[in-house]
Short mmCIF file of C-alpha atoms (C1' of nucleotides) in Angstrom, two decimals:
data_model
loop_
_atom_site.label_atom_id
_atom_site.label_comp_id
_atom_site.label_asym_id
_atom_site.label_seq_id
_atom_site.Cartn_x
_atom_site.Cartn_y
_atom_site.Cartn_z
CA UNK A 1 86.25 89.03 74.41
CA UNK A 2 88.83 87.86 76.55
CA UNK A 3 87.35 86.95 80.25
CA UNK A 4 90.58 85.07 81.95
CA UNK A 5 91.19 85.58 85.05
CA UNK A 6 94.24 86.91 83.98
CA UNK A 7 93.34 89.55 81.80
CA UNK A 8 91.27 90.22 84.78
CA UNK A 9 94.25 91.29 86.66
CA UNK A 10 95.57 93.02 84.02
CA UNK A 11 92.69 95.30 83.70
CA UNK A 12 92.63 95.86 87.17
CA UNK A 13 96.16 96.83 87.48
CA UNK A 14 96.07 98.89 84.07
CA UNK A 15 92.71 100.71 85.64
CA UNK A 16 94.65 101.49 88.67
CA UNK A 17 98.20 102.65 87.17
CA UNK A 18 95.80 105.05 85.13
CA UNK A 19 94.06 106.55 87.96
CA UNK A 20 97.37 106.74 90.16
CA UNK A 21 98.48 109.10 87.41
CA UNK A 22 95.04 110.82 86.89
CA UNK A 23 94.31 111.19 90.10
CA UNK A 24 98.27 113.05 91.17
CA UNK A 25 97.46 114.96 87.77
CA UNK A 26 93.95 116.38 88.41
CA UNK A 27 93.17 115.78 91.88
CA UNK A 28 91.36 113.23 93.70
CA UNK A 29 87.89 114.63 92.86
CA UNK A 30 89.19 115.99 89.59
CA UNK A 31 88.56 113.01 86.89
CA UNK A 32 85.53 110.89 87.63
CA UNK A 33 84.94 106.85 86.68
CA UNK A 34 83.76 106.90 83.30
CA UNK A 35 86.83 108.88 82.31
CA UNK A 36 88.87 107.08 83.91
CA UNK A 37 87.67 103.82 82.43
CA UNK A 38 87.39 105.33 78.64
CA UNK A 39 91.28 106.25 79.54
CA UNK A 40 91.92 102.41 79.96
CA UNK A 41 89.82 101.40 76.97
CA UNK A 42 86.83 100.71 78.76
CA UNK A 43 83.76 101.81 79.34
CA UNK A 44 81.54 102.58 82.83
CA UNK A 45 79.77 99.32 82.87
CA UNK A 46 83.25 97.07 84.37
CA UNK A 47 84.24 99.82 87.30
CA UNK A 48 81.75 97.87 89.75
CA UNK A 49 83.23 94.53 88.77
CA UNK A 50 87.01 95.83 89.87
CA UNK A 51 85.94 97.99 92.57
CA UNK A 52 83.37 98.29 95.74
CA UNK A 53 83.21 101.84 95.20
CA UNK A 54 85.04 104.74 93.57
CA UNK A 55 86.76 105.54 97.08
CA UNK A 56 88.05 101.72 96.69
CA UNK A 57 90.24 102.94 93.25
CA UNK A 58 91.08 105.93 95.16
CA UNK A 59 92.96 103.85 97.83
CA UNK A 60 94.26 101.24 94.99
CA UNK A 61 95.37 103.81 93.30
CA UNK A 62 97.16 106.14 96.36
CA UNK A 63 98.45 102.89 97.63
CA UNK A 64 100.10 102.49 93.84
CA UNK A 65 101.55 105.93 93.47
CA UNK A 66 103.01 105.46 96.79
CA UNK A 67 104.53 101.96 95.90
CA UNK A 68 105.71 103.90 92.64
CA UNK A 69 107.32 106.54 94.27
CA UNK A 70 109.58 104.56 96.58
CA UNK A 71 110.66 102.58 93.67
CA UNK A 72 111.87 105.39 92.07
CA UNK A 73 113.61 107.02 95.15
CA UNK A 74 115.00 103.61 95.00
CA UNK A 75 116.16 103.61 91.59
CA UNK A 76 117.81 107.08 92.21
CA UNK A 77 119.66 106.26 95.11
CA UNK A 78 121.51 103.33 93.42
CA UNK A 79 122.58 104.67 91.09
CA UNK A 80 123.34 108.27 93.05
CA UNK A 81 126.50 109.76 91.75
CA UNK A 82 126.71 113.32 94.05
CA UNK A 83 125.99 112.22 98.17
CA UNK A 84 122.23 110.06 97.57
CA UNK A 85 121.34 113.32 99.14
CA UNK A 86 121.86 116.18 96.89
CA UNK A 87 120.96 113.57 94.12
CA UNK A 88 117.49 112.96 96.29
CA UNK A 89 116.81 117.24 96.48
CA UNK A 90 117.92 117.99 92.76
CA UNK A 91 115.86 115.34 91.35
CA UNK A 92 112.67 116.35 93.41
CA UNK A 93 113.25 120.21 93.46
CA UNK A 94 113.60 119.52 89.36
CA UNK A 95 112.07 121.61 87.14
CA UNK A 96 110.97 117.81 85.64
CA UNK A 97 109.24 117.02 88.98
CA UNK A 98 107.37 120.16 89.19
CA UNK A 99 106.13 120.08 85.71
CA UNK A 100 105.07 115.89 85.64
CA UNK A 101 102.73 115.55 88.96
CA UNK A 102 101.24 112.78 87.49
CA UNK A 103 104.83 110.40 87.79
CA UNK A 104 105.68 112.65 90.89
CA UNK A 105 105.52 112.27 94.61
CA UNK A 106 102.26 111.60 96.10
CA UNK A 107 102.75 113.95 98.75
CA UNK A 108 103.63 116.74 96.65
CA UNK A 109 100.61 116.36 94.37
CA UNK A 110 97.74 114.82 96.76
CA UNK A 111 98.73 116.21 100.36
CA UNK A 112 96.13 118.96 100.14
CA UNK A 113 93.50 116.84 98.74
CA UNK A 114 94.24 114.16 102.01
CA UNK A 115 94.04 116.93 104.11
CA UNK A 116 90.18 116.81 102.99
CA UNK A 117 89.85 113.27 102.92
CA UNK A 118 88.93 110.63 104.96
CA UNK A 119 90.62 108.42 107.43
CA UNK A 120 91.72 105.67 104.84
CA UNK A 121 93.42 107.93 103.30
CA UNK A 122 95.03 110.12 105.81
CA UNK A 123 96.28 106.70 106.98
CA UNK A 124 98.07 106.01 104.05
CA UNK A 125 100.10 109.31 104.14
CA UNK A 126 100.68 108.84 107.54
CA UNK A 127 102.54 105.69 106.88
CA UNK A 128 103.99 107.00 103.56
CA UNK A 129 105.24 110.00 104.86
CA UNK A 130 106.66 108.57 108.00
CA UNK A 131 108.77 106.25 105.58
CA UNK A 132 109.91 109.17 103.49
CA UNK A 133 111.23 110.76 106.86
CA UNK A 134 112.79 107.97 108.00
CA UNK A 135 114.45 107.37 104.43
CA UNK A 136 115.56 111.34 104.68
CA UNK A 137 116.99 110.57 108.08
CA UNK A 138 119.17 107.65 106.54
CA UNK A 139 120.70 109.73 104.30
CA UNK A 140 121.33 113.48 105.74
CA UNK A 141 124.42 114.29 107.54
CA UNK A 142 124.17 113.84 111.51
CA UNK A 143 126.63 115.99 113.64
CA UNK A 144 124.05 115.79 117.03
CA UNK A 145 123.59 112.17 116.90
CA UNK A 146 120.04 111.79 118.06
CA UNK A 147 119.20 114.95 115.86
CA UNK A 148 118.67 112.64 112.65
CA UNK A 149 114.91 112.04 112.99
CA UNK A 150 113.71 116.26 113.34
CA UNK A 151 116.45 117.30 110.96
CA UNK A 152 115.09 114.66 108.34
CA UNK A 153 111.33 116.35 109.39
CA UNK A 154 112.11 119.64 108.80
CA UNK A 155 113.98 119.37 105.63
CA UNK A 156 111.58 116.37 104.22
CA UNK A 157 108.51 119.42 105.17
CA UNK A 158 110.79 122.01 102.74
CA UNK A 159 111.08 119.52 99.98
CA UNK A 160 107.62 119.14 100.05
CA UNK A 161 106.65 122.58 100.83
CA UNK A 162 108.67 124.08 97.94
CA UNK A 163 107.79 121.48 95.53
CA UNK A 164 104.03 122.33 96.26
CA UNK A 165 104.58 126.40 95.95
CA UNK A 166 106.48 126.25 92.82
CA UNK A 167 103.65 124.58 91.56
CA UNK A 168 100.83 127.31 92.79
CA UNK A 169 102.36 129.92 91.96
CA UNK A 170 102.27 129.16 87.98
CA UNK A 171 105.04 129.22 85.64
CA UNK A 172 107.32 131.98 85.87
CA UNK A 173 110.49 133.43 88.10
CA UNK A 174 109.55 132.63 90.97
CA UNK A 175 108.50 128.93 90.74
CA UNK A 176 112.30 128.62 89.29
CA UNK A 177 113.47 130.55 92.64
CA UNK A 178 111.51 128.44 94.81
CA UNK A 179 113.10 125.00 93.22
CA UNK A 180 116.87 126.25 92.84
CA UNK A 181 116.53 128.46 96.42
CA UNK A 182 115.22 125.61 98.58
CA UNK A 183 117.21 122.91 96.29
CA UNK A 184 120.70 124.89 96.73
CA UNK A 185 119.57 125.56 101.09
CA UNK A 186 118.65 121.89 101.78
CA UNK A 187 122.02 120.63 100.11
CA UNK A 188 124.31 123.23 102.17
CA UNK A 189 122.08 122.94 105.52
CA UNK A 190 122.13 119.25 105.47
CA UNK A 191 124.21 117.63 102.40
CA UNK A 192 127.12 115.42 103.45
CA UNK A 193 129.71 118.33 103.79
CA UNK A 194 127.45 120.15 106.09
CA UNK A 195 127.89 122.45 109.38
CA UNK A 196 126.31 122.59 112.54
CA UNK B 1 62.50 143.09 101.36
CA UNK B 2 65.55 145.90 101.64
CA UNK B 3 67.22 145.91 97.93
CA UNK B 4 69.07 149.29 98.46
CA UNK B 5 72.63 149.48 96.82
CA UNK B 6 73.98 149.40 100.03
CA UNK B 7 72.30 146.27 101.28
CA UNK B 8 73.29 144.57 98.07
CA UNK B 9 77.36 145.61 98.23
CA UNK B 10 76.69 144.03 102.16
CA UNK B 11 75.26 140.90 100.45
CA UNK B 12 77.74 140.63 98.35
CA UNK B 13 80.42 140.84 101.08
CA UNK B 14 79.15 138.16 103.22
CA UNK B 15 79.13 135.94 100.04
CA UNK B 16 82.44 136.62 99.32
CA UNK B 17 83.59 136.60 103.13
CA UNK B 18 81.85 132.92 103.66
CA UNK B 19 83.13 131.87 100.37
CA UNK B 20 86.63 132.45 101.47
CA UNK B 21 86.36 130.25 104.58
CA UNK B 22 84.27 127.47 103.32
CA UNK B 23 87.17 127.23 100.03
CA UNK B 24 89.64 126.81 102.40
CA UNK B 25 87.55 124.42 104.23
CA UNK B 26 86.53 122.23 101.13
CA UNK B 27 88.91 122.97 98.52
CA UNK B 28 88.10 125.04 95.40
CA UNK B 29 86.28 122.49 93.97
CA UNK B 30 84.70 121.21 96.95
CA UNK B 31 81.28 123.38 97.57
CA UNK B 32 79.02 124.59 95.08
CA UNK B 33 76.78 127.76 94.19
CA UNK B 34 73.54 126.59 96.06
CA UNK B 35 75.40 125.60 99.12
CA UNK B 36 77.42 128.64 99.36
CA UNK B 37 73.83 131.16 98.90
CA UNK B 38 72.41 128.93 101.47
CA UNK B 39 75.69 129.50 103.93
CA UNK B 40 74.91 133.32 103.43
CA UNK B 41 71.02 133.09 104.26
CA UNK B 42 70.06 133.26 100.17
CA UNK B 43 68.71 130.79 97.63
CA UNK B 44 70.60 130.11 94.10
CA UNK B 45 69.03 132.38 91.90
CA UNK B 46 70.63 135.95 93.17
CA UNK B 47 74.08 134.38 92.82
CA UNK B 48 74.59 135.95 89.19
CA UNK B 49 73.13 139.55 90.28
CA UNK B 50 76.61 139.18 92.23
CA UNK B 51 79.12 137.50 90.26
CA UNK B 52 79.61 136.71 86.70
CA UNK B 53 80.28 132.92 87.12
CA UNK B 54 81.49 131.03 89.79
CA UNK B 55 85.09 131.40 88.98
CA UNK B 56 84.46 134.89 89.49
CA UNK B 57 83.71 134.26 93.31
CA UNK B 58 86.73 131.94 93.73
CA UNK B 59 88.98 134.73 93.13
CA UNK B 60 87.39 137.18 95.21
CA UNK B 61 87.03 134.54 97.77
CA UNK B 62 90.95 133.92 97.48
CA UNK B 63 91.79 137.55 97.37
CA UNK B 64 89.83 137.59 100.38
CA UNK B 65 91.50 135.07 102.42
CA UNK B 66 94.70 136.75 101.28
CA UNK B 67 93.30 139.88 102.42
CA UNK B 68 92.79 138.54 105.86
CA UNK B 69 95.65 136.55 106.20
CA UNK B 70 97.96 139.42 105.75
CA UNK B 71 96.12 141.14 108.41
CA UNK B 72 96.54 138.52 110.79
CA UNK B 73 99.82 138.71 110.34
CA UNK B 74 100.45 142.51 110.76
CA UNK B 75 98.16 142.12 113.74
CA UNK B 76 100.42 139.05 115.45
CA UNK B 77 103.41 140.95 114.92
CA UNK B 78 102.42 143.75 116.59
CA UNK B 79 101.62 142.25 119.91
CA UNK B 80 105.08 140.40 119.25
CA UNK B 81 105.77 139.18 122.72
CA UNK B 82 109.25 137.19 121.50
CA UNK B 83 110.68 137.82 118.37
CA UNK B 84 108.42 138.94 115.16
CA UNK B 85 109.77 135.32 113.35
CA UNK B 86 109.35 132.97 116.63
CA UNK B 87 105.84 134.40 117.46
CA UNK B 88 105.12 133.52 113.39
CA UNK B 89 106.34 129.86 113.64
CA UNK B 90 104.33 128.94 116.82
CA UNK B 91 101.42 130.57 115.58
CA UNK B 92 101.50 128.88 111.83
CA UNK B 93 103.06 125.73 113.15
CA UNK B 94 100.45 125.36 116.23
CA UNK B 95 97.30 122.71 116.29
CA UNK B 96 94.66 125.68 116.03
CA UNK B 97 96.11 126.74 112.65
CA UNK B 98 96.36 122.80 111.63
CA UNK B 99 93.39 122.51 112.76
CA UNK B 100 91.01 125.73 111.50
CA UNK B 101 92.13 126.23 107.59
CA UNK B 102 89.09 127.52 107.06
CA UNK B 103 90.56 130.71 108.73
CA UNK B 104 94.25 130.60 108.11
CA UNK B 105 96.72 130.95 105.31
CA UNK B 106 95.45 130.30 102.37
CA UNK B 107 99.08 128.91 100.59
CA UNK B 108 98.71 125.94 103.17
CA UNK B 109 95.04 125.35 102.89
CA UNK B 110 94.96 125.81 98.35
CA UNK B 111 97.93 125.48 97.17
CA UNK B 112 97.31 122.19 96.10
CA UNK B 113 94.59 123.15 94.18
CA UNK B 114 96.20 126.54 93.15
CA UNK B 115 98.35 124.29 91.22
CA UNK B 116 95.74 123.21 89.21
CA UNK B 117 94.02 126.33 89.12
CA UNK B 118 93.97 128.82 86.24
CA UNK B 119 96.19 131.33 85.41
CA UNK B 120 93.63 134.16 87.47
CA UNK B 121 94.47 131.69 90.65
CA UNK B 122 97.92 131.31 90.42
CA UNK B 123 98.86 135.03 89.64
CA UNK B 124 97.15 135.41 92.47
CA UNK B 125 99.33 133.23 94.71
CA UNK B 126 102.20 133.97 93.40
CA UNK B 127 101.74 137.92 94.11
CA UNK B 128 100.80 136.37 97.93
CA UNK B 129 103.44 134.12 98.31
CA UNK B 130 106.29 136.14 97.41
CA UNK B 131 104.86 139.09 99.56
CA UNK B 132 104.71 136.87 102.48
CA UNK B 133 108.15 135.52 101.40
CA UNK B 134 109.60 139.31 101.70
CA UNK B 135 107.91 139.79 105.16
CA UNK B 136 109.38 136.46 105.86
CA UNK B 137 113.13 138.05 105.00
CA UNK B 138 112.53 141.10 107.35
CA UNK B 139 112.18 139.07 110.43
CA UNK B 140 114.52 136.53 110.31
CA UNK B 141 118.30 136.81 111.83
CA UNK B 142 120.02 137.64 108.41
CA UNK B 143 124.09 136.68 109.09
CA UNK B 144 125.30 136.84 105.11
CA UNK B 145 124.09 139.95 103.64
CA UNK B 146 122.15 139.38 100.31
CA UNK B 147 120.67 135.90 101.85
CA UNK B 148 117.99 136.87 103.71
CA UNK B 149 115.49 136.35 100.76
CA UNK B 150 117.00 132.78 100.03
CA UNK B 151 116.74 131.94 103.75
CA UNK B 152 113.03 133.11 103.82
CA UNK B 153 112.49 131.66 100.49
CA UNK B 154 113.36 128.10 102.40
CA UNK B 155 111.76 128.96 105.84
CA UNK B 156 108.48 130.01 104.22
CA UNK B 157 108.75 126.04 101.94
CA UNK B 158 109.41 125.06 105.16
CA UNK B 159 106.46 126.14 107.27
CA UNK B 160 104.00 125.46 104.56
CA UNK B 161 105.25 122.10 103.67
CA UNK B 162 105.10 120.99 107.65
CA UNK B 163 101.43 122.50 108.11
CA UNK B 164 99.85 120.53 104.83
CA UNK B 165 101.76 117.19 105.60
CA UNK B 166 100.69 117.78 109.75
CA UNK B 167 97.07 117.63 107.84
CA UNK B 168 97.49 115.46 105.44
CA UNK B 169 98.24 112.37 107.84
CA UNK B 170 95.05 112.86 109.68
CA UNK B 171 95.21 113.33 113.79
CA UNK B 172 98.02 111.45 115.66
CA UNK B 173 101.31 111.87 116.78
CA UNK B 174 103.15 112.20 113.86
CA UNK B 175 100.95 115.36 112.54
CA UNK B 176 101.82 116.45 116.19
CA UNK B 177 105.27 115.53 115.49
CA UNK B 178 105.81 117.32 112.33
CA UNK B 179 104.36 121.00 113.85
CA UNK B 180 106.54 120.72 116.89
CA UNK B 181 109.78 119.14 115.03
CA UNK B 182 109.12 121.79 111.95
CA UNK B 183 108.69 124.83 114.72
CA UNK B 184 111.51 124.22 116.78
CA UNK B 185 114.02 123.71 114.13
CA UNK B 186 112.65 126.93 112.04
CA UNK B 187 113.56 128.79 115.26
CA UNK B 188 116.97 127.48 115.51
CA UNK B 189 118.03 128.07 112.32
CA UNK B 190 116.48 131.08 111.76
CA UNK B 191 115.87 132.99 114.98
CA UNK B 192 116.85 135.88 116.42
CA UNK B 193 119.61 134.11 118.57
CA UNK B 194 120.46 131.83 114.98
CA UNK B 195 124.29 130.56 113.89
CA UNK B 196 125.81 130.52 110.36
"C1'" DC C 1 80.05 68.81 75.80
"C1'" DA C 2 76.67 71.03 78.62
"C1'" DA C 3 75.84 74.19 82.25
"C1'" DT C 4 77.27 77.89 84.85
"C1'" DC C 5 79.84 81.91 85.77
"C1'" DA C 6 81.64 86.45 85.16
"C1'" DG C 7 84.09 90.50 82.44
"C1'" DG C 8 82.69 94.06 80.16
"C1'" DA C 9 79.13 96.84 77.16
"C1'" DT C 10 74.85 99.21 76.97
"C1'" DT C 11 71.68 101.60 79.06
"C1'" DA C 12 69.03 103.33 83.22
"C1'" DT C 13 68.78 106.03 87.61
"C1'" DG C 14 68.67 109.69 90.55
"C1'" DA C 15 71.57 113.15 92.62
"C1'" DT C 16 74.17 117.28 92.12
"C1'" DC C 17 76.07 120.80 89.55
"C1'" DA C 18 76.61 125.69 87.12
"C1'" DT C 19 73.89 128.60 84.65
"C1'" DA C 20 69.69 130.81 83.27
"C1'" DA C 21 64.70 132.50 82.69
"C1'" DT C 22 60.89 134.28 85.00
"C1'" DC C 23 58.62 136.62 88.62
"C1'" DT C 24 58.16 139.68 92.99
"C1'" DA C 25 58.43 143.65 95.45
"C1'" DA C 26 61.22 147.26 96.88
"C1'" DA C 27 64.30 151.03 95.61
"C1'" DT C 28 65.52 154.47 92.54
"C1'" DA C 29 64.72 157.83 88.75
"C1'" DT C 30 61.81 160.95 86.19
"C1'" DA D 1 53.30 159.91 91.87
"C1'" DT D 2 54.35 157.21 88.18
"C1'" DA D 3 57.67 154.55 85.63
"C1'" DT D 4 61.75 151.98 85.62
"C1'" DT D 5 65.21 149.36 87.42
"C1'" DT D 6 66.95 145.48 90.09
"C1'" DA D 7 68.02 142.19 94.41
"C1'" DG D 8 66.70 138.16 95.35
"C1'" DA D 9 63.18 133.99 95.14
"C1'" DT D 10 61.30 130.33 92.43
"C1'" DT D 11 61.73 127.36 89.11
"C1'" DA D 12 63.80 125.49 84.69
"C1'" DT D 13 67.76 123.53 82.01
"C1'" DG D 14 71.07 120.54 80.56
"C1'" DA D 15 75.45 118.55 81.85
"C1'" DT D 16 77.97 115.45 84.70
"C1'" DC D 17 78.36 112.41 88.31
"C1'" DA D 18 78.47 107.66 91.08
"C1'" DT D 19 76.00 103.71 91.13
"C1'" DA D 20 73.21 100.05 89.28
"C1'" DA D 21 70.36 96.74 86.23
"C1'" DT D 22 70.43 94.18 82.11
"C1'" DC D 23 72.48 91.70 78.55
"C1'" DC D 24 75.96 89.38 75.65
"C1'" DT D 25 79.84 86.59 75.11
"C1'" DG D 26 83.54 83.95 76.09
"C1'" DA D 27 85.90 81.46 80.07
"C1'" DT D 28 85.54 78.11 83.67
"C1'" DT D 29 83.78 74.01 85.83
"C1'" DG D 30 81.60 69.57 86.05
#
DNA sequence: CAATCAGGATTATGATCATAATCTAAATAT
DNA sequence: ATATTTAGATTATGATCATAATCCTGATTG
């Protein structure tokens, strides 16, 4: 079999692209190593030649969602037809978003389980979350100038917080009320045509 | 040792009653059968004399947490030294609720793993978190007739989403920052004294 | 080309888990 | 008072888990 050292780095990468969707899908306890290797064609015996420790993925793999995510919010922006915005809330308050954790946000599908976890990775979403704020800020309409930063915090927190309820609460009427009711309040409380 | 029927449904209280703090402490997933008996002064083997399975127990546990949380809440508005909504905010958005999930709401401390739950878990937060949406809508300052449940709707994704990311990035200033920048703005936009 | 190294498979290891069977003594029922 | 039921303890059971030791095979190094 192939040993290279770059088909070493391929395996790693592939290992940890699987368990940064596992891992937003099920939960960072939720799928353990041998899965997770049989899900990149391997089997248990390689984990300890990739990684110190299962905790070790587990960062790799936060670290990657994270990276993934603000590639996409990238993406999005560029090519953002309505205000970057609205096009930011509709795509995240999306019933598409809601019902695909495992290509989602990190912090709408993992915030719970880092509120459990340990430093490392509470220092991750620190930084991660931080950036999303500051991205929000950039793109949110200011009237108080000096107002940008808590206005980005509050409505980054109801992105997240509806995202995160319309997924508890189960399929149904009110997961689609939660997504279009916090979707259509963010847009008129702080899309580019807004009051205050 | 005392086996009466009332001893047992007092037994099976405190099971239920401990269960429901350390779940919201560890996470569904995150303490098992043995530890839990051993948390309410009992070994393993009575557990099924109790409870068909240990799924059973999670939802009484989470019906109990509900339970409680709803009575915290009738209890804090009551004493309602400011207004019903502002006294809410502080009291969800403050460091001792950040800090003790293992006796507050249960939508900020399992949501996350409500969304992976089963259907028994999620029926049950959805029932809870549009009840507490609809208390929500009676206390906040309602300008536009017929939008007080799509401003509670967003205040309610707003408060939850604060309190999990003010966990999720560990202790610091921005957890700090995202409970005081969260609070203030909830009560500004949806106080008593509120524009629109 | 020979010797070494290392990626990955196979197979332990020991812990932890939910669930269950058996046993006990106390509480209820007859 | 005797018989029956049952709460809870003790002790299996079998699955699953993270971690590790061993081995094989092909890549790297000299």
């Amino acid at each position: 079999m192939g040993h290279s050292q770059a088909e070493k780095t391929q395996t790693h990468d592939r290992i940890v692209r699987i368990a940064a969707e596992r891992f937003r899908k099920a939960g960072l306890e939720g799928v353990g190593v041998a899965d997770l290797m049989k899900s990149a064609g391997l089997t248990v015996g390689g984990f300890y030649k990739h990684f110190g420790s299962r905790e070790d993925l587990v960062i790799e793999a936060l670290q990657e969602a994270m990276r993934q995510s603000r590639e996409r919010t990238k993406t999005l922006m560029a090519q953002g037809k309505h205000g970057p915005f609205a096009a930011l809330v509709r795509a995240y308050l999306s019933p598409e978003h809601r019902d695909c954790p495992e290509t989602g946000c990190p912090a709408g599908a993992l915030s719970g389980d880092a509120a459990r976890g340990g430093p490392r990775e509470q220092e991750l979403f620190a930084a991660y979350i931080d950036k999303a704020i500051e991205g929000v800020s950039g793109m949110i309409a200011t009237p108080a100038p000096g107002k940008a930063r808590a206005h980005a915090v509050a409505a980054y927190s109801t992105l997240v917080g509806a995202l995160i309820l319309a997924r508890a609460v189960g399929p149904g009427a009110l997961s689609d009320e939660l997504l279009k009711t916090a979707s259509d309040h963010l847009i008129a409380a702080f899309g580019p045509t807004s009051p205050d």
